[in-house]
C-alpha positions as a Python dict, from the first residue, in 0.01 Angstrom:
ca = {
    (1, 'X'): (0, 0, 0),
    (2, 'X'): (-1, 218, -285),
    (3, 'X'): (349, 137, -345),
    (4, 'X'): (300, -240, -330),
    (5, 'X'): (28, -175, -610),
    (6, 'X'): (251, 28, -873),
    (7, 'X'): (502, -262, -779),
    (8, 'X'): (220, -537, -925),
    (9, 'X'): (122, -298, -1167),
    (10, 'X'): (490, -273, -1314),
    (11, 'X'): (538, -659, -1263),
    (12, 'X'): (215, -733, -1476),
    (13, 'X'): (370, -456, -1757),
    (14, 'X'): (701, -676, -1778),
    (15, 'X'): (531, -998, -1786),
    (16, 'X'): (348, -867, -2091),
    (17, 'X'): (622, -736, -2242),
    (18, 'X'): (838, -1071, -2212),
    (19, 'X'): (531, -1268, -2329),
    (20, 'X'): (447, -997, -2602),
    (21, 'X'): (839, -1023, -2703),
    (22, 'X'): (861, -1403, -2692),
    (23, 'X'): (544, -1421, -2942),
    (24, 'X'): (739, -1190, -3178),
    (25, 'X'): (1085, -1396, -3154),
    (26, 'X'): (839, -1721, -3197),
    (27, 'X'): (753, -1494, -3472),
    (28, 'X'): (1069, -1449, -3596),
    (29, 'X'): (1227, -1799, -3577),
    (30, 'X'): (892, -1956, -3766),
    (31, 'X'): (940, -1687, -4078),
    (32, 'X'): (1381, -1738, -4069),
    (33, 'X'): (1308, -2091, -4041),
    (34, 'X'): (1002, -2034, -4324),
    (35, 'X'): (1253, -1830, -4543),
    (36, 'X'): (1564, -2093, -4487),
    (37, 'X'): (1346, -2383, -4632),
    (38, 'X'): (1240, -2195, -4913),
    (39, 'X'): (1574, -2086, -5000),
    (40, 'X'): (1705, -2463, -4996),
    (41, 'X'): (1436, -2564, -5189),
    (42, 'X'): (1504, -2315, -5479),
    (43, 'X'): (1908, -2421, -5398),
    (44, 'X'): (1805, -2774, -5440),
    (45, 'X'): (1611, -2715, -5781),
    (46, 'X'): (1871, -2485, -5947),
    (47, 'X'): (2134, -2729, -5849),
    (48, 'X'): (1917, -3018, -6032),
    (49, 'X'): (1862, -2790, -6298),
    (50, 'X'): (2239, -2786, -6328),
    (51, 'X'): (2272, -3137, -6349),
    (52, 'X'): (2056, -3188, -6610),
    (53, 'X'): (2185, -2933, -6837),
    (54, 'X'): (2524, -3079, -6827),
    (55, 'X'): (2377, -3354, -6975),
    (56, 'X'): (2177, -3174, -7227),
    (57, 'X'): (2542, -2978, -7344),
    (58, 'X'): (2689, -3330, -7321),
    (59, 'X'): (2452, -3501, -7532),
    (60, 'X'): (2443, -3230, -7772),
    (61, 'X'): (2774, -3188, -7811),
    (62, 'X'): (2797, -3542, -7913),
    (63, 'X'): (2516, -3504, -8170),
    (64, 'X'): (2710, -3167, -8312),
    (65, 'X'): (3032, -3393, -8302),
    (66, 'X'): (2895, -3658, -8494),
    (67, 'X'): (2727, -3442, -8786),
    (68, 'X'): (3072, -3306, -8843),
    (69, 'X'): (3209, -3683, -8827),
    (70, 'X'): (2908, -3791, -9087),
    (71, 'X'): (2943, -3466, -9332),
    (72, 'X'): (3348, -3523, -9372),
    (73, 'X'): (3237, -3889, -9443),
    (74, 'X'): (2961, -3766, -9704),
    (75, 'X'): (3201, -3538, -9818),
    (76, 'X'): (3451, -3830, -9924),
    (77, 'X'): (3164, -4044, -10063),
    (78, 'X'): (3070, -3654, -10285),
    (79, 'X'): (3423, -3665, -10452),
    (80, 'X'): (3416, -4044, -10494),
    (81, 'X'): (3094, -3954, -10711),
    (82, 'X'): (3230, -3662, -10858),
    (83, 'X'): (3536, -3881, -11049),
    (84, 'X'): (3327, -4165, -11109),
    (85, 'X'): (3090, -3972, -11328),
    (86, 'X'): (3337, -3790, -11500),
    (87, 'X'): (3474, -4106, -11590),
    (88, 'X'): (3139, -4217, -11677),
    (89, 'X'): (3086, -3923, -11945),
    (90, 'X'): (3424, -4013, -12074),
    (91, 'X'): (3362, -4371, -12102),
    (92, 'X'): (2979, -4282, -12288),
    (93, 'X'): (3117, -4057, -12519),
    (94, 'X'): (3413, -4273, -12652),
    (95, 'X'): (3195, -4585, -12634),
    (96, 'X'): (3066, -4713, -13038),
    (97, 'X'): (2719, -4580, -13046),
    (98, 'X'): (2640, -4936, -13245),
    (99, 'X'): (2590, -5124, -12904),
    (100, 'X'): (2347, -4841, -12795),
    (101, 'X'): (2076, -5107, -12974),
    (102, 'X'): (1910, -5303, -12699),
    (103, 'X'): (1994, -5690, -12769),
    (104, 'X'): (1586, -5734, -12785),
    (105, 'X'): (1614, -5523, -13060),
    (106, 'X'): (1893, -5599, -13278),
    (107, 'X'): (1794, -5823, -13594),
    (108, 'X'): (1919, -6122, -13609),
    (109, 'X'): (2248, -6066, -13865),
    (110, 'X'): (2401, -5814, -13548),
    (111, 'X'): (2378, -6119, -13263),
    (112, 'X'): (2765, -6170, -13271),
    (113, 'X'): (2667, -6541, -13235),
    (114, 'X'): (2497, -6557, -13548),
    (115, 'X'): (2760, -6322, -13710),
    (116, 'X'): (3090, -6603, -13601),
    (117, 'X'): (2869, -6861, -13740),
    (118, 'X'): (2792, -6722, -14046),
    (119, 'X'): (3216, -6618, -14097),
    (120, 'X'): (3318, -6980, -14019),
    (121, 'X'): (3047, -7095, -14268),
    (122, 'X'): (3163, -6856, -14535),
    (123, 'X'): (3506, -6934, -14471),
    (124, 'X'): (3475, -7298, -14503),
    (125, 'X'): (3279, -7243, -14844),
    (126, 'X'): (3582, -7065, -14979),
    (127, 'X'): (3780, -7336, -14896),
    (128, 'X'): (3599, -7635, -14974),
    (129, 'X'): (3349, -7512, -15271),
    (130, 'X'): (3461, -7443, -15623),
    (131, 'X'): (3325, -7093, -15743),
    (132, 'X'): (3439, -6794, -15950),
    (133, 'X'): (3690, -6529, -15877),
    (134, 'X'): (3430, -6257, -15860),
    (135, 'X'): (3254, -6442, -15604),
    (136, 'X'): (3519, -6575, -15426),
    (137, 'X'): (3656, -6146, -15338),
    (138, 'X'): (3264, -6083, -15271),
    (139, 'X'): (3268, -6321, -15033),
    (140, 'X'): (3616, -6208, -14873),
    (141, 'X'): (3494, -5882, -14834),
    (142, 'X'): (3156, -6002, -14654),
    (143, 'X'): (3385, -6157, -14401),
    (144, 'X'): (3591, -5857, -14351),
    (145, 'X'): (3300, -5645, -14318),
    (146, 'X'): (3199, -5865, -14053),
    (147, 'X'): (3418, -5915, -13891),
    (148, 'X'): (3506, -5576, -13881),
    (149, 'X'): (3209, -5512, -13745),
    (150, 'X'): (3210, -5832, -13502),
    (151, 'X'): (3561, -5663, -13327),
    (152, 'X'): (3357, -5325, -13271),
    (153, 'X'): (3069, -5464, -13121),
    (154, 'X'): (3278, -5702, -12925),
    (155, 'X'): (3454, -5404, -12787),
    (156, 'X'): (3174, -5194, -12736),
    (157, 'X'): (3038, -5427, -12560),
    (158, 'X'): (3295, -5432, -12347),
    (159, 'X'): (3254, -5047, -12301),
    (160, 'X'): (2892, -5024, -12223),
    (161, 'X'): (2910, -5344, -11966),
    (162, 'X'): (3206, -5062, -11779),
    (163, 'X'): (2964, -4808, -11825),
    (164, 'X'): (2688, -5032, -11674),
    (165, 'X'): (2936, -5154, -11367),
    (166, 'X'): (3070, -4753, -11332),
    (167, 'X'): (2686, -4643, -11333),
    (168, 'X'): (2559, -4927, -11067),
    (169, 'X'): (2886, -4797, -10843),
    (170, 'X'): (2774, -4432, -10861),
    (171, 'X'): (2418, -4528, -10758),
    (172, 'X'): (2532, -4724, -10491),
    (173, 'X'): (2742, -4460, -10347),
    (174, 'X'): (2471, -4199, -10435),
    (175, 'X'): (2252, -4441, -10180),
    (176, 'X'): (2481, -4423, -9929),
    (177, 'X'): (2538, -4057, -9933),
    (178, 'X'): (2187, -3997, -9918),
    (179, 'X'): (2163, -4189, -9621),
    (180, 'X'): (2431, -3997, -9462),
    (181, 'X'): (2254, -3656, -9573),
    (182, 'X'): (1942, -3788, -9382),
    (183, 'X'): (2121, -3831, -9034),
    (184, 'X'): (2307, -3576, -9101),
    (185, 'X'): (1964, -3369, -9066),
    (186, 'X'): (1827, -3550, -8784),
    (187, 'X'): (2179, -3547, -8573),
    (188, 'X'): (2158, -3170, -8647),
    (189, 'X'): (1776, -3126, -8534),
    (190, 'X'): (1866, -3304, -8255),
    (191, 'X'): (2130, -3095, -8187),
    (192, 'X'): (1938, -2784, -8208),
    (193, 'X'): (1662, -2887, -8038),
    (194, 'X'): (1904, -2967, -7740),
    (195, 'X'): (2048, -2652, -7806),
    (196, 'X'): (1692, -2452, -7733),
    (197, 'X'): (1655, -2683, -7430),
    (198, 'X'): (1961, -2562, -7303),
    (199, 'X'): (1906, -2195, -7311),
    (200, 'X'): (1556, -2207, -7164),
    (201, 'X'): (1717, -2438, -6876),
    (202, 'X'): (1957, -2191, -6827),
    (203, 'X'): (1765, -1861, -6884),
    (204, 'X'): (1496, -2071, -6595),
    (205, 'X'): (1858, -2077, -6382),
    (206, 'X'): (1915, -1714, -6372),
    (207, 'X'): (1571, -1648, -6289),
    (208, 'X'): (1624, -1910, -5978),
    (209, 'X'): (1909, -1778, -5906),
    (210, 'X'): (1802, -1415, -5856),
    (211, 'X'): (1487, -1577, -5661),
    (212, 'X'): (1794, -1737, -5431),
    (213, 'X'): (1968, -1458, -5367),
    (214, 'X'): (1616, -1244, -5302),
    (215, 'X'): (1525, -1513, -5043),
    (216, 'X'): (1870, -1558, -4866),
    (217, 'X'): (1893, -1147, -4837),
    (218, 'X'): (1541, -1171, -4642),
    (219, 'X'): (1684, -1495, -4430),
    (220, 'X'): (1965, -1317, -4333),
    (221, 'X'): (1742, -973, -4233),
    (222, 'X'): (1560, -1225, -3999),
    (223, 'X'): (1825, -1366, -3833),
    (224, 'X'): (1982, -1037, -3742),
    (225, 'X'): (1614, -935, -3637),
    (226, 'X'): (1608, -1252, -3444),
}
């Protein structure tokens, strides 16, 4: 009788035992199976992460791309300025100062309308009127003198309407250039501010990473334990 007791007594310890180990595998599985989704989710996230900062390089390797594109372009348009307003300081300083006077404020004797008018006239009163020698050479020399004076404001005018064309030209391209300086500064802030995103993406990866690896070292201890 004794004997048939120890026998329950022993058979009540192993029951224990098995239900006392089955809690722990239970145990065991739920925290693996705890540490496996964990894991995956981190996986899942770095591997988004990933995704998106290809993008960010992409897209700010175009922006870096085009800034180099725009400043060779501004570059061009720079020299194109460069010779035109050398030529402009060339074309001022050989230009007759005369036709410097704003036509609003010429007198009437330097309109080159009035001056033609008043040759022909001149001319056909040496022709047709009878008058002395002395006035007669006076009145030659008037018309040489102005029309002397007729040919240099002719050609300056000439001059200073180049210089005016020339000057709206380097304006113009100044315009442009500036334009090209401006998204030249926002393709480059772009840039850099995709640049920054980039390395806090990818500093954020490492530190997912090393979370990873942490979790998948403890997932594997669990399955062994398991």
């Amino acid at each position: 009788r004794q004997t048939l007791l120890w026998n329950k007594m022993d058979g009540d310890n192993e029951r224990k035992d098995v239900l006392a180990l089955k809690e722990k595998v239970a145990k065991l599985q739920e925290e693996k199976e705890d540490l496996f989704h964990k894991r995956e989710q981190v996986s899942n996230k770095i591997r988004a992460l990933i995704s998106s900062i290809k993008g960010a390089k992409t897209e700010r390797n175009t922006l870096t791309d085009s800034v180099k594109h725009i400043k060779e372009e501004r570059d061009v348009l720079n020299n194109q300025i460069r010779e035109k307003i050398t030529e402009l300081k060339k074309l001022r300083a050989a230009a007759p100062k005369t036709t410097v006077i704003a036509p609003g404020q010429r007198d009437k004797r330097d309109n080159p309308g009035f001056m033609r008018k008043t040759i022909e006239k001149m001319e056909q009163d040496i022709e047709h009127e009878v008058m002395s020698f002395e006035k007669e050479q006076k009145l030659m020399k008037q018309i040489k003198d102005m029309k002397k004076k007729l040919g240099e404001m002719n050609s300056g005018g000439e001059a200073w309407e180049k210089i005016r064309k020339l000057s709206r030209e380097v304006d113009a391209l100044k315009k442009v250039a500036d334009e090209k300086h401006k998204i030249i500064q926002d393709a480059a802030k772009g840039s850099q501010q995709k640049h920054e995103g980039v390395l806090v993406v990818s500093k954020e990866i490492d530190d997912l990473k090393a979370q990873e690896k942490k979790l998948h070292d403890e997932f594997l201890t669990k399955k062994e334990e398991y």
